[in-house]
Amino acid sequence: ALLAMRQEEQQHLNLIGRPQDFPSQWLIPQLYCSLSVTHIVDWQSGDQLPSPAASSIVVEKSLLLSHDKHYFFIGRRRECALLFNKLNEQQAVLIKGQGGVGMAALAEHLVKRLISQAPDRYCFAFDEKNIGINGMIDRLWQYLEKEGRIHDIAFQLRNQENTLVKLDLLIQHVSSICRPIWIFDNMEDCQQSAAGELKEPFRPWMEYVREKLISSDPVIFTGRYPIPELADITDISLNQVSFVDFYRKCLQLHIGGIRREHDLNLYKAAGTLHHTLGGNYRMLEFFDEIYKHDPGRSADLLRQISIHKDDGLSTKELRQQV
């Protein structure tokens, strides 16, 4: 159907003498109903559909990001499709990339999609501050306390000295309440060196995760480098940020109003920043904070950088300008 609509529009453009225009009407979503519908939306209703994804995911403050009210996840469609399919098959994935390219945001997005598909799922997120056996025990204990279910196994736990057995008991009990999703963020802090093996204290934890979690639950790791102990799982690099996604990110931020307020072409400004900052979202957000506090000076700076860029300055020199 989409192909037929695209061809129809191209034929129309040929007829009116504008064959060079790109057919775009076929991109617009259409709603088709088999029955006559008078009112698609009940505008008088004040009811809202429950959002289990939002309510479940927001709990994890240790990893998941705080967002502006206008935030929405953008791009990464190919990566999302690949990783989501793997997670749906109960396989572990590793998201790699330099800091600021959106690893945590993608992990968060994948979790929200998993929870929207199965509302009984619950995300347990860990970062470099609490990755490990004891960190998992503490987090699962907090969850059971919040759910009012810790008393069911409190006696067993207090009389158990073996931490791995204690963790096993907690995971079994939690799994009877929800279907866990596990995120382990910033794994580079657990490694001996860039792309090196894990530090000694993390090895028993990794052995446990590989043996007990990876085979039964969706598990997401994020980090800057490959991890030898996870060489057999699906990994993907986010280091290449497309300009289209970067530009759409600019539209979300304060800098999105630069054309209206300072008569500066946002598309060109976004191109300058994408080239200068290497497509790094975190650096863009830092620049946006500067822009928010001093829009006029920031706009002038962007004009100057754009001129220098056209003059052939290196990326390093442009970053120094920023």
PDB file of C-alpha atoms in Angstrom:
ATOM      1  CA  ALA A   1       0.000   0.000   0.000  1.00  0.00           C
ATOM      2  CA  LEU A   2       2.814   2.422   0.885  1.00  0.00           C
ATOM      3  CA  LEU A   3       4.616   1.587  -2.356  1.00  0.00           C
ATOM      4  CA  ALA A   4       1.454   2.213  -4.382  1.00  0.00           C
ATOM      5  CA  MET A   5       0.902   5.581  -2.656  1.00  0.00           C
ATOM      6  CA  ARG A   6       4.512   6.608  -3.281  1.00  0.00           C
ATOM      7  CA  GLN A   7       4.300   5.650  -6.965  1.00  0.00           C
ATOM      8  CA  GLU A   8       0.993   7.474  -7.332  1.00  0.00           C
ATOM      9  CA  GLU A   9       2.469  10.651  -5.913  1.00  0.00           C
ATOM     10  CA  GLN A  10       5.555  10.393  -8.120  1.00  0.00           C
ATOM     11  CA  GLN A  11       3.317  10.052 -11.185  1.00  0.00           C
ATOM     12  CA  HIS A  12       1.429  13.159 -10.071  1.00  0.00           C
ATOM     13  CA  LEU A  13       4.692  15.105  -9.693  1.00  0.00           C
ATOM     14  CA  ASN A  14       5.742  14.011 -13.176  1.00  0.00           C
ATOM     15  CA  LEU A  15       2.431  15.231 -14.595  1.00  0.00           C
ATOM     16  CA  ILE A  16       2.776  18.697 -13.080  1.00  0.00           C
ATOM     17  CA  GLY A  17       6.407  18.984 -14.172  1.00  0.00           C
ATOM     18  CA  ARG A  18       8.098  18.609 -10.767  1.00  0.00           C
ATOM     19  CA  PRO A  19       9.720  15.154 -10.936  1.00  0.00           C
ATOM     20  CA  GLN A  20      12.665  16.313  -8.828  1.00  0.00           C
ATOM     21  CA  ASP A  21      10.489  16.768  -5.725  1.00  0.00           C
ATOM     22  CA  PHE A  22      10.682  13.932  -3.219  1.00  0.00           C
ATOM     23  CA  PRO A  23       7.330  12.161  -2.656  1.00  0.00           C
ATOM     24  CA  SER A  24       6.473  12.637   1.002  1.00  0.00           C
ATOM     25  CA  GLN A  25       2.728  12.316   1.359  1.00  0.00           C
ATOM     26  CA  TRP A  26       2.996   8.549   1.691  1.00  0.00           C
ATOM     27  CA  LEU A  27       4.946   9.032   4.940  1.00  0.00           C
ATOM     28  CA  ILE A  28       1.899  10.464   6.732  1.00  0.00           C
ATOM     29  CA  PRO A  29       0.125   7.829   8.882  1.00  0.00           C
ATOM     30  CA  GLN A  30      -3.405   6.980   7.780  1.00  0.00           C
ATOM     31  CA  LEU A  31      -6.247   5.490   9.821  1.00  0.00           C
ATOM     32  CA  TYR A  32      -8.558   3.017   8.058  1.00  0.00           C
ATOM     33  CA  CYS A  33     -11.727   1.668   9.734  1.00  0.00           C
ATOM     34  CA  SER A  34     -13.910  -1.211   8.548  1.00  0.00           C
ATOM     35  CA  LEU A  35     -16.975   0.379  10.196  1.00  0.00           C
ATOM     36  CA  SER A  36     -18.400   3.857  10.175  1.00  0.00           C
ATOM     37  CA  VAL A  37     -16.980   5.841  13.123  1.00  0.00           C
ATOM     38  CA  THR A  38     -18.573   9.157  14.017  1.00  0.00           C
ATOM     39  CA  HIS A  39     -16.145  10.185  16.777  1.00  0.00           C
ATOM     40  CA  ILE A  40     -12.684   8.659  16.953  1.00  0.00           C
ATOM     41  CA  VAL A  41     -11.868  10.535  20.180  1.00  0.00           C
ATOM     42  CA  ASP A  42     -14.123  11.237  23.154  1.00  0.00           C
ATOM     43  CA  TRP A  43     -13.000  14.783  23.895  1.00  0.00           C
ATOM     44  CA  GLN A  44     -15.274  15.068  26.941  1.00  0.00           C
ATOM     45  CA  SER A  45     -13.607  12.199  28.776  1.00  0.00           C
ATOM     46  CA  GLY A  46     -11.134  13.199  31.470  1.00  0.00           C
ATOM     47  CA  ASP A  47      -9.821   9.660  31.884  1.00  0.00           C
ATOM     48  CA  GLN A  48      -6.244   8.820  31.008  1.00  0.00           C
ATOM     49  CA  LEU A  49      -4.935   5.403  30.082  1.00  0.00           C
ATOM     50  CA  PRO A  50      -2.570   3.991  32.725  1.00  0.00           C
ATOM     51  CA  SER A  51       1.088   4.052  31.744  1.00  0.00           C
ATOM     52  CA  PRO A  52       2.839   1.144  33.456  1.00  0.00           C
ATOM     53  CA  ALA A  53       6.054   1.917  31.608  1.00  0.00           C
ATOM     54  CA  ALA A  54       6.308   5.431  33.013  1.00  0.00           C
ATOM     55  CA  SER A  55       5.376   4.479  36.571  1.00  0.00           C
ATOM     56  CA  SER A  56       7.784   1.545  36.706  1.00  0.00           C
ATOM     57  CA  ILE A  57      10.762   3.118  35.033  1.00  0.00           C
ATOM     58  CA  VAL A  58      10.876   6.396  36.947  1.00  0.00           C
ATOM     59  CA  VAL A  59      11.694   4.530  40.162  1.00  0.00           C
ATOM     60  CA  GLU A  60      15.256   3.898  39.014  1.00  0.00           C
ATOM     61  CA  LYS A  61      16.945   7.218  39.835  1.00  0.00           C
ATOM     62  CA  SER A  62      20.418   5.664  40.015  1.00  0.00           C
ATOM     63  CA  LEU A  63      20.658   5.231  36.265  1.00  0.00           C
ATOM     64  CA  LEU A  64      17.754   6.633  34.326  1.00  0.00           C
ATOM     65  CA  LEU A  65      18.030  10.230  33.327  1.00  0.00           C
ATOM     66  CA  SER A  66      15.962  13.181  34.451  1.00  0.00           C
ATOM     67  CA  HIS A  67      14.260  14.715  31.440  1.00  0.00           C
ATOM     68  CA  ASP A  68      12.760  18.004  30.451  1.00  0.00           C
ATOM     69  CA  LYS A  69       8.994  17.831  29.896  1.00  0.00           C
ATOM     70  CA  HIS A  70       9.569  18.210  26.137  1.00  0.00           C
ATOM     71  CA  TYR A  71      11.969  15.261  25.980  1.00  0.00           C
ATOM     72  CA  PHE A  72      11.338  12.335  23.693  1.00  0.00           C
ATOM     73  CA  PHE A  73      13.722   9.642  22.525  1.00  0.00           C
ATOM     74  CA  ILE A  74      14.969  10.188  18.975  1.00  0.00           C
ATOM     75  CA  GLY A  75      16.609   8.093  16.293  1.00  0.00           C
ATOM     76  CA  ARG A  76      18.621   4.893  16.705  1.00  0.00           C
ATOM     77  CA  ARG A  77      15.941   2.872  14.908  1.00  0.00           C
ATOM     78  CA  ARG A  78      18.281   0.217  13.548  1.00  0.00           C
ATOM     79  CA  GLU A  79      19.970  -0.243  16.919  1.00  0.00           C
ATOM     80  CA  CYS A  80      16.613  -0.318  18.741  1.00  0.00           C
ATOM     81  CA  ALA A  81      15.233  -2.984  16.413  1.00  0.00           C
ATOM     82  CA  LEU A  82      18.282  -5.218  16.810  1.00  0.00           C
ATOM     83  CA  LEU A  83      18.604  -4.879  20.585  1.00  0.00           C
ATOM     84  CA  PHE A  84      14.874  -5.085  21.290  1.00  0.00           C
ATOM     85  CA  ASN A  85      14.612  -8.370  19.398  1.00  0.00           C
ATOM     86  CA  LYS A  86      17.555  -9.804  21.329  1.00  0.00           C
ATOM     87  CA  LEU A  87      16.119  -8.724  24.687  1.00  0.00           C
ATOM     88  CA  ASN A  88      12.736 -10.187  23.760  1.00  0.00           C
ATOM     89  CA  GLU A  89      14.524 -13.483  23.219  1.00  0.00           C
ATOM     90  CA  GLN A  90      15.937 -13.250  26.774  1.00  0.00           C
ATOM     91  CA  GLN A  91      19.431 -12.474  25.480  1.00  0.00           C
ATOM     92  CA  ALA A  92      21.901 -10.021  26.999  1.00  0.00           C
ATOM     93  CA  VAL A  93      23.189  -6.999  25.073  1.00  0.00           C
ATOM     94  CA  LEU A  94      26.087  -4.561  25.467  1.00  0.00           C
ATOM     95  CA  ILE A  95      25.653  -0.910  24.401  1.00  0.00           C
ATOM     96  CA  LYS A  96      29.039   0.734  23.796  1.00  0.00           C
ATOM     97  CA  GLY A  97      30.080   4.309  23.133  1.00  0.00           C
ATOM     98  CA  GLN A  98      31.855   7.380  24.445  1.00  0.00           C
ATOM     99  CA  GLY A  99      30.220   9.274  27.273  1.00  0.00           C
ATOM    100  CA  GLY A 100      27.395  11.480  26.046  1.00  0.00           C
ATOM    101  CA  VAL A 101      26.302   9.585  22.921  1.00  0.00           C
ATOM    102  CA  GLY A 102      23.112   8.287  24.543  1.00  0.00           C
ATOM    103  CA  MET A 103      23.880   4.838  25.988  1.00  0.00           C
ATOM    104  CA  ALA A 104      21.753   5.333  29.122  1.00  0.00           C
ATOM    105  CA  ALA A 105      18.992   6.980  27.084  1.00  0.00           C
ATOM    106  CA  LEU A 106      18.859   4.000  24.716  1.00  0.00           C
ATOM    107  CA  ALA A 107      18.875   1.544  27.628  1.00  0.00           C
ATOM    108  CA  GLU A 108      16.015   3.486  29.207  1.00  0.00           C
ATOM    109  CA  HIS A 109      14.092   3.522  25.930  1.00  0.00           C
ATOM    110  CA  LEU A 110      14.483  -0.239  25.480  1.00  0.00           C
ATOM    111  CA  VAL A 111      13.277  -0.864  29.026  1.00  0.00           C
ATOM    112  CA  LYS A 112      10.215   1.325  28.504  1.00  0.00           C
ATOM    113  CA  ARG A 113       9.366  -0.617  25.354  1.00  0.00           C
ATOM    114  CA  LEU A 114       9.755  -3.931  27.169  1.00  0.00           C
ATOM    115  CA  ILE A 115       7.533  -2.764  30.041  1.00  0.00           C
ATOM    116  CA  SER A 116       4.886  -1.355  27.696  1.00  0.00           C
ATOM    117  CA  GLN A 117       4.775  -4.789  26.061  1.00  0.00           C
ATOM    118  CA  ALA A 118       4.628  -6.641  29.398  1.00  0.00           C
ATOM    119  CA  PRO A 119       3.505  -4.429  32.323  1.00  0.00           C
ATOM    120  CA  ASP A 120       4.532  -7.046  34.907  1.00  0.00           C
ATOM    121  CA  ARG A 121       8.186  -6.362  34.100  1.00  0.00           C
ATOM    122  CA  TYR A 122      10.240  -4.225  36.481  1.00  0.00           C
ATOM    123  CA  CYS A 123      13.622  -2.589  35.917  1.00  0.00           C
ATOM    124  CA  PHE A 124      16.497  -2.983  38.379  1.00  0.00           C
ATOM    125  CA  ALA A 125      19.235  -0.555  37.387  1.00  0.00           C
ATOM    126  CA  PHE A 126      22.800  -0.385  38.705  1.00  0.00           C
ATOM    127  CA  ASP A 127      25.722   1.887  37.921  1.00  0.00           C
ATOM    128  CA  GLU A 128      29.384   2.001  38.931  1.00  0.00           C
ATOM    129  CA  LYS A 129      28.391   2.943  42.510  1.00  0.00           C
ATOM    130  CA  ASN A 130      26.440  -0.246  43.231  1.00  0.00           C
ATOM    131  CA  ILE A 131      27.352  -2.871  40.625  1.00  0.00           C
ATOM    132  CA  GLY A 132      28.184  -6.113  42.410  1.00  0.00           C
ATOM    133  CA  ILE A 133      26.664  -8.800  44.597  1.00  0.00           C
ATOM    134  CA  ASN A 134      26.121  -6.594  47.667  1.00  0.00           C
ATOM    135  CA  GLY A 135      24.680  -3.775  45.555  1.00  0.00           C
ATOM    136  CA  MET A 136      22.149  -6.172  44.031  1.00  0.00           C
ATOM    137  CA  ILE A 137      21.221  -7.558  47.456  1.00  0.00           C
ATOM    138  CA  ASP A 138      20.593  -4.057  48.816  1.00  0.00           C
ATOM    139  CA  ARG A 139      18.506  -3.032  45.797  1.00  0.00           C
ATOM    140  CA  LEU A 140      16.342  -6.179  45.829  1.00  0.00           C
ATOM    141  CA  TRP A 141      15.811  -5.870  49.581  1.00  0.00           C
ATOM    142  CA  GLN A 142      14.589  -2.270  49.058  1.00  0.00           C
ATOM    143  CA  TYR A 143      12.183  -3.427  46.343  1.00  0.00           C
ATOM    144  CA  LEU A 144      10.682  -6.144  48.556  1.00  0.00           C
ATOM    145  CA  GLU A 145      10.361  -3.698  51.452  1.00  0.00           C
ATOM    146  CA  LYS A 146       8.545  -1.237  49.185  1.00  0.00           C
ATOM    147  CA  GLU A 147       6.210  -3.998  48.022  1.00  0.00           C
ATOM    148  CA  GLY A 148       5.586  -5.095  51.615  1.00  0.00           C
ATOM    149  CA  ARG A 149       6.948  -8.563  50.877  1.00  0.00           C
ATOM    150  CA  ILE A 150      10.277  -8.642  52.701  1.00  0.00           C
ATOM    151  CA  HIS A 151       8.802 -10.341  55.783  1.00  0.00           C
ATOM    152  CA  ASP A 152       8.204 -13.478  53.684  1.00  0.00           C
ATOM    153  CA  ILE A 153      11.929 -14.257  53.529  1.00  0.00           C
ATOM    154  CA  ALA A 154      13.495 -11.925  56.110  1.00  0.00           C
ATOM    155  CA  PHE A 155      14.264 -14.769  58.543  1.00  0.00           C
ATOM    156  CA  GLN A 156      15.949 -16.873  55.842  1.00  0.00           C
ATOM    157  CA  LEU A 157      18.062 -13.935  54.741  1.00  0.00           C
ATOM    158  CA  ARG A 158      19.196 -12.929  58.220  1.00  0.00           C
ATOM    159  CA  ASN A 159      20.339 -16.475  58.956  1.00  0.00           C
ATOM    160  CA  GLN A 160      22.189 -16.865  55.671  1.00  0.00           C
ATOM    161  CA  GLU A 161      25.860 -15.852  55.587  1.00  0.00           C
ATOM    162  CA  ASN A 162      26.638 -16.908  52.008  1.00  0.00           C
ATOM    163  CA  THR A 163      26.011 -13.796  49.908  1.00  0.00           C
ATOM    164  CA  LEU A 164      25.424 -15.733  46.686  1.00  0.00           C
ATOM    165  CA  VAL A 165      22.777 -17.901  48.345  1.00  0.00           C
ATOM    166  CA  LYS A 166      21.211 -14.746  49.798  1.00  0.00           C
ATOM    167  CA  LEU A 167      21.144 -13.130  46.358  1.00  0.00           C
ATOM    168  CA  ASP A 168      19.610 -16.292  44.904  1.00  0.00           C
ATOM    169  CA  LEU A 169      16.819 -16.226  47.488  1.00  0.00           C
ATOM    170  CA  LEU A 170      16.084 -12.572  46.803  1.00  0.00           C
ATOM    171  CA  ILE A 171      15.972 -13.006  43.027  1.00  0.00           C
ATOM    172  CA  GLN A 172      13.691 -16.043  43.303  1.00  0.00           C
ATOM    173  CA  HIS A 173      11.315 -14.139  45.555  1.00  0.00           C
ATOM    174  CA  VAL A 174      11.379 -10.997  43.388  1.00  0.00           C
ATOM    175  CA  SER A 175      10.744 -13.108  40.287  1.00  0.00           C
ATOM    176  CA  SER A 176       7.561 -14.419  41.889  1.00  0.00           C
ATOM    177  CA  ILE A 177       6.279 -10.804  42.053  1.00  0.00           C
ATOM    178  CA  CYS A 178       7.542  -9.329  38.776  1.00  0.00           C
ATOM    179  CA  ARG A 179       9.586 -10.172  35.698  1.00  0.00           C
ATOM    180  CA  PRO A 180      12.946  -8.430  36.192  1.00  0.00           C
ATOM    181  CA  ILE A 181      14.913  -6.456  33.640  1.00  0.00           C
ATOM    182  CA  TRP A 182      18.523  -5.789  34.622  1.00  0.00           C
ATOM    183  CA  ILE A 183      20.662  -2.812  33.605  1.00  0.00           C
ATOM    184  CA  PHE A 184      24.347  -2.514  34.527  1.00  0.00           C
ATOM    185  CA  ASP A 185      25.619   0.903  33.478  1.00  0.00           C
ATOM    186  CA  ASN A 186      29.149   2.336  33.133  1.00  0.00           C
ATOM    187  CA  MET A 187      30.872  -1.050  33.034  1.00  0.00           C
ATOM    188  CA  GLU A 188      34.163   0.620  32.083  1.00  0.00           C
ATOM    189  CA  ASP A 189      34.642   1.449  35.770  1.00  0.00           C
ATOM    190  CA  CYS A 190      34.681  -2.290  36.516  1.00  0.00           C
ATOM    191  CA  GLN A 191      37.485  -2.999  34.021  1.00  0.00           C
ATOM    192  CA  GLN A 192      41.209  -3.088  34.721  1.00  0.00           C
ATOM    193  CA  SER A 193      41.930  -1.021  31.600  1.00  0.00           C
ATOM    194  CA  ALA A 194      40.291   0.125  28.365  1.00  0.00           C
ATOM    195  CA  ALA A 195      38.780  -3.032  26.796  1.00  0.00           C
ATOM    196  CA  GLY A 196      40.513  -5.047  29.527  1.00  0.00           C
ATOM    197  CA  GLU A 197      39.229  -7.798  31.787  1.00  0.00           C
ATOM    198  CA  LEU A 198      37.144  -7.031  34.866  1.00  0.00           C
ATOM    199  CA  LYS A 199      38.811  -6.102  38.131  1.00  0.00           C
ATOM    200  CA  GLU A 200      39.118  -8.958  40.601  1.00  0.00           C
ATOM    201  CA  PRO A 201      36.255  -7.871  42.944  1.00  0.00           C
ATOM    202  CA  PHE A 202      33.763  -7.962  40.043  1.00  0.00           C
ATOM    203  CA  ARG A 203      34.591 -11.441  38.722  1.00  0.00           C
ATOM    204  CA  PRO A 204      32.387 -13.499  41.104  1.00  0.00           C
ATOM    205  CA  TRP A 205      29.526 -11.102  40.382  1.00  0.00           C
ATOM    206  CA  MET A 206      29.988 -11.495  36.620  1.00  0.00           C
ATOM    207  CA  GLU A 207      30.113 -15.295  36.924  1.00  0.00           C
ATOM    208  CA  TYR A 208      26.834 -15.201  38.828  1.00  0.00           C
ATOM    209  CA  VAL A 209      25.195 -12.850  36.303  1.00  0.00           C
ATOM    210  CA  ARG A 210      26.276 -15.036  33.392  1.00  0.00           C
ATOM    211  CA  GLU A 211      25.111 -18.228  35.065  1.00  0.00           C
ATOM    212  CA  LYS A 212      21.843 -17.062  36.630  1.00  0.00           C
ATOM    213  CA  LEU A 213      20.530 -13.920  34.895  1.00  0.00           C
ATOM    214  CA  ILE A 214      21.599 -13.889  31.256  1.00  0.00           C
ATOM    215  CA  SER A 215      19.817 -17.162  30.554  1.00  0.00           C
ATOM    216  CA  SER A 216      16.514 -16.131  32.148  1.00  0.00           C
ATOM    217  CA  ASP A 217      15.966 -12.338  32.009  1.00  0.00           C
ATOM    218  CA  PRO A 218      16.660  -9.394  29.672  1.00  0.00           C
ATOM    219  CA  VAL A 219      20.042  -7.922  30.693  1.00  0.00           C
ATOM    220  CA  ILE A 220      21.509  -4.651  29.364  1.00  0.00           C
ATOM    221  CA  PHE A 221      25.140  -3.653  29.915  1.00  0.00           C
ATOM    222  CA  THR A 222      26.499  -0.240  28.916  1.00  0.00           C
ATOM    223  CA  GLY A 223      30.097   0.886  28.760  1.00  0.00           C
ATOM    224  CA  ARG A 224      32.747   2.634  26.732  1.00  0.00           C
ATOM    225  CA  TYR A 225      34.725  -0.441  25.708  1.00  0.00           C
ATOM    226  CA  PRO A 226      34.337  -4.097  24.720  1.00  0.00           C
ATOM    227  CA  ILE A 227      34.268  -6.477  27.701  1.00  0.00           C
ATOM    228  CA  PRO A 228      36.184  -9.771  27.254  1.00  0.00           C
ATOM    229  CA  GLU A 229      33.884 -11.605  29.682  1.00  0.00           C
ATOM    230  CA  LEU A 230      30.902 -10.642  27.456  1.00  0.00           C
ATOM    231  CA  ALA A 231      32.514 -11.332  24.087  1.00  0.00           C
ATOM    232  CA  ASP A 232      29.757 -13.803  23.161  1.00  0.00           C
ATOM    233  CA  ILE A 233      26.771 -11.462  23.595  1.00  0.00           C
ATOM    234  CA  THR A 234      25.348  -8.977  21.089  1.00  0.00           C
ATOM    235  CA  ASP A 235      27.061  -5.584  21.271  1.00  0.00           C
ATOM    236  CA  ILE A 236      26.535  -2.377  19.355  1.00  0.00           C
ATOM    237  CA  SER A 237      28.423   0.919  19.185  1.00  0.00           C
ATOM    238  CA  LEU A 238      26.640   4.281  19.349  1.00  0.00           C
ATOM    239  CA  ASN A 239      29.663   6.471  18.605  1.00  0.00           C
ATOM    240  CA  GLN A 240      28.356   7.610  15.223  1.00  0.00           C
ATOM    241  CA  VAL A 241      25.536  10.124  15.831  1.00  0.00           C
ATOM    242  CA  SER A 242      23.804  11.124  12.608  1.00  0.00           C
ATOM    243  CA  PHE A 243      23.265  14.811  11.900  1.00  0.00           C
ATOM    244  CA  VAL A 244      19.499  14.256  11.503  1.00  0.00           C
ATOM    245  CA  ASP A 245      19.231  12.889  15.058  1.00  0.00           C
ATOM    246  CA  PHE A 246      21.530  15.630  16.360  1.00  0.00           C
ATOM    247  CA  TYR A 247      19.398  18.308  14.685  1.00  0.00           C
ATOM    248  CA  ARG A 248      16.209  16.825  16.177  1.00  0.00           C
ATOM    249  CA  LYS A 249      17.894  16.901  19.582  1.00  0.00           C
ATOM    250  CA  CYS A 250      18.632  20.613  19.092  1.00  0.00           C
ATOM    251  CA  LEU A 251      14.919  21.172  18.498  1.00  0.00           C
ATOM    252  CA  GLN A 252      14.208  19.787  21.993  1.00  0.00           C
ATOM    253  CA  LEU A 253      16.569  22.206  23.716  1.00  0.00           C
ATOM    254  CA  HIS A 254      16.605  25.953  24.354  1.00  0.00           C
ATOM    255  CA  ILE A 255      18.832  26.416  21.332  1.00  0.00           C
ATOM    256  CA  GLY A 256      15.844  25.358  19.236  1.00  0.00           C
ATOM    257  CA  GLY A 257      14.580  28.949  19.483  1.00  0.00           C
ATOM    258  CA  ILE A 258      17.788  30.523  18.171  1.00  0.00           C
ATOM    259  CA  ARG A 259      16.313  31.431  14.805  1.00  0.00           C
ATOM    260  CA  ARG A 260      13.310  33.147  16.347  1.00  0.00           C
ATOM    261  CA  GLU A 261      15.326  35.070  18.940  1.00  0.00           C
ATOM    262  CA  HIS A 262      18.612  35.781  17.153  1.00  0.00           C
ATOM    263  CA  ASP A 263      17.891  35.409  13.446  1.00  0.00           C
ATOM    264  CA  LEU A 264      20.359  32.544  13.168  1.00  0.00           C
ATOM    265  CA  ASN A 265      19.637  29.538  10.941  1.00  0.00           C
ATOM    266  CA  LEU A 266      19.139  26.641  13.370  1.00  0.00           C
ATOM    267  CA  TYR A 267      19.909  24.040  10.722  1.00  0.00           C
ATOM    268  CA  LYS A 268      23.290  25.639  10.006  1.00  0.00           C
ATOM    269  CA  ALA A 269      23.955  26.204  13.725  1.00  0.00           C
ATOM    270  CA  ALA A 270      23.176  22.536  14.443  1.00  0.00           C
ATOM    271  CA  GLY A 271      25.526  21.514  11.620  1.00  0.00           C
ATOM    272  CA  THR A 272      28.300  23.618  13.135  1.00  0.00           C
ATOM    273  CA  LEU A 273      27.774  22.094  16.574  1.00  0.00           C
ATOM    274  CA  HIS A 274      27.513  18.555  15.180  1.00  0.00           C
ATOM    275  CA  HIS A 275      30.849  19.020  13.406  1.00  0.00           C
ATOM    276  CA  THR A 276      32.499  20.740  16.354  1.00  0.00           C
ATOM    277  CA  LEU A 277      31.224  18.506  19.172  1.00  0.00           C
ATOM    278  CA  GLY A 278      31.473  15.242  17.261  1.00  0.00           C
ATOM    279  CA  GLY A 279      27.752  14.569  17.642  1.00  0.00           C
ATOM    280  CA  ASN A 280      28.072  14.284  21.429  1.00  0.00           C
ATOM    281  CA  TYR A 281      24.699  14.884  23.119  1.00  0.00           C
ATOM    282  CA  ARG A 282      26.169  15.618  26.547  1.00  0.00           C
ATOM    283  CA  MET A 283      28.433  18.341  25.147  1.00  0.00           C
ATOM    284  CA  LEU A 284      25.426  19.724  23.280  1.00  0.00           C
ATOM    285  CA  GLU A 285      23.478  19.876  26.554  1.00  0.00           C
ATOM    286  CA  PHE A 286      26.391  21.714  28.200  1.00  0.00           C
ATOM    287  CA  PHE A 287      26.401  24.218  25.343  1.00  0.00           C
ATOM    288  CA  ASP A 288      22.627  24.541  25.662  1.00  0.00           C
ATOM    289  CA  GLU A 289      23.024  25.490  29.345  1.00  0.00           C
ATOM    290  CA  ILE A 290      25.447  28.222  28.284  1.00  0.00           C
ATOM    291  CA  TYR A 291      22.986  29.360  25.626  1.00  0.00           C
ATOM    292  CA  LYS A 292      20.136  29.426  28.146  1.00  0.00           C
ATOM    293  CA  HIS A 293      22.068  31.766  30.473  1.00  0.00           C
ATOM    294  CA  ASP A 294      23.522  34.029  27.760  1.00  0.00           C
ATOM    295  CA  PRO A 295      21.678  33.565  24.432  1.00  0.00           C
ATOM    296  CA  GLY A 296      23.141  36.608  22.707  1.00  0.00           C
ATOM    297  CA  ARG A 297      26.774  35.784  23.395  1.00  0.00           C
ATOM    298  CA  SER A 298      26.215  32.121  22.484  1.00  0.00           C
ATOM    299  CA  ALA A 299      24.622  33.083  19.165  1.00  0.00           C
ATOM    300  CA  ASP A 300      27.595  35.336  18.371  1.00  0.00           C
ATOM    301  CA  LEU A 301      29.946  32.488  19.270  1.00  0.00           C
ATOM    302  CA  LEU A 302      28.120  30.151  16.893  1.00  0.00           C
ATOM    303  CA  ARG A 303      28.449  32.700  14.085  1.00  0.00           C
ATOM    304  CA  GLN A 304      32.194  32.975  14.714  1.00  0.00           C
ATOM    305  CA  ILE A 305      32.672  29.197  14.844  1.00  0.00           C
ATOM    306  CA  SER A 306      30.723  28.823  11.618  1.00  0.00           C
ATOM    307  CA  ILE A 307      33.045  31.315   9.924  1.00  0.00           C
ATOM    308  CA  HIS A 308      36.125  29.509  11.273  1.00  0.00           C
ATOM    309  CA  LYS A 309      34.688  26.175  10.157  1.00  0.00           C
ATOM    310  CA  ASP A 310      34.293  27.513   6.631  1.00  0.00           C
ATOM    311  CA  ASP A 311      37.890  28.767   6.859  1.00  0.00           C
ATOM    312  CA  GLY A 312      39.083  25.193   7.453  1.00  0.00           C
ATOM    313  CA  LEU A 313      39.912  25.146  11.172  1.00  0.00           C
ATOM    314  CA  SER A 314      40.385  21.659  12.608  1.00  0.00           C
ATOM    315  CA  THR A 315      37.782  20.062  14.868  1.00  0.00           C
ATOM    316  CA  LYS A 316      40.166  20.400  17.828  1.00  0.00           C
ATOM    317  CA  GLU A 317      40.566  24.150  17.220  1.00  0.00           C
ATOM    318  CA  LEU A 318      36.802  24.563  16.886  1.00  0.00           C
ATOM    319  CA  ARG A 319      36.229  22.752  20.186  1.00  0.00           C
ATOM    320  CA  GLN A 320      38.682  25.130  21.845  1.00  0.00           C
ATOM    321  CA  GLN A 321      36.559  27.985  20.516  1.00  0.00           C
ATOM    322  CA  VAL A 322      33.469  26.442  22.168  1.00  0.00           C
TER     323      VAL A 322
END
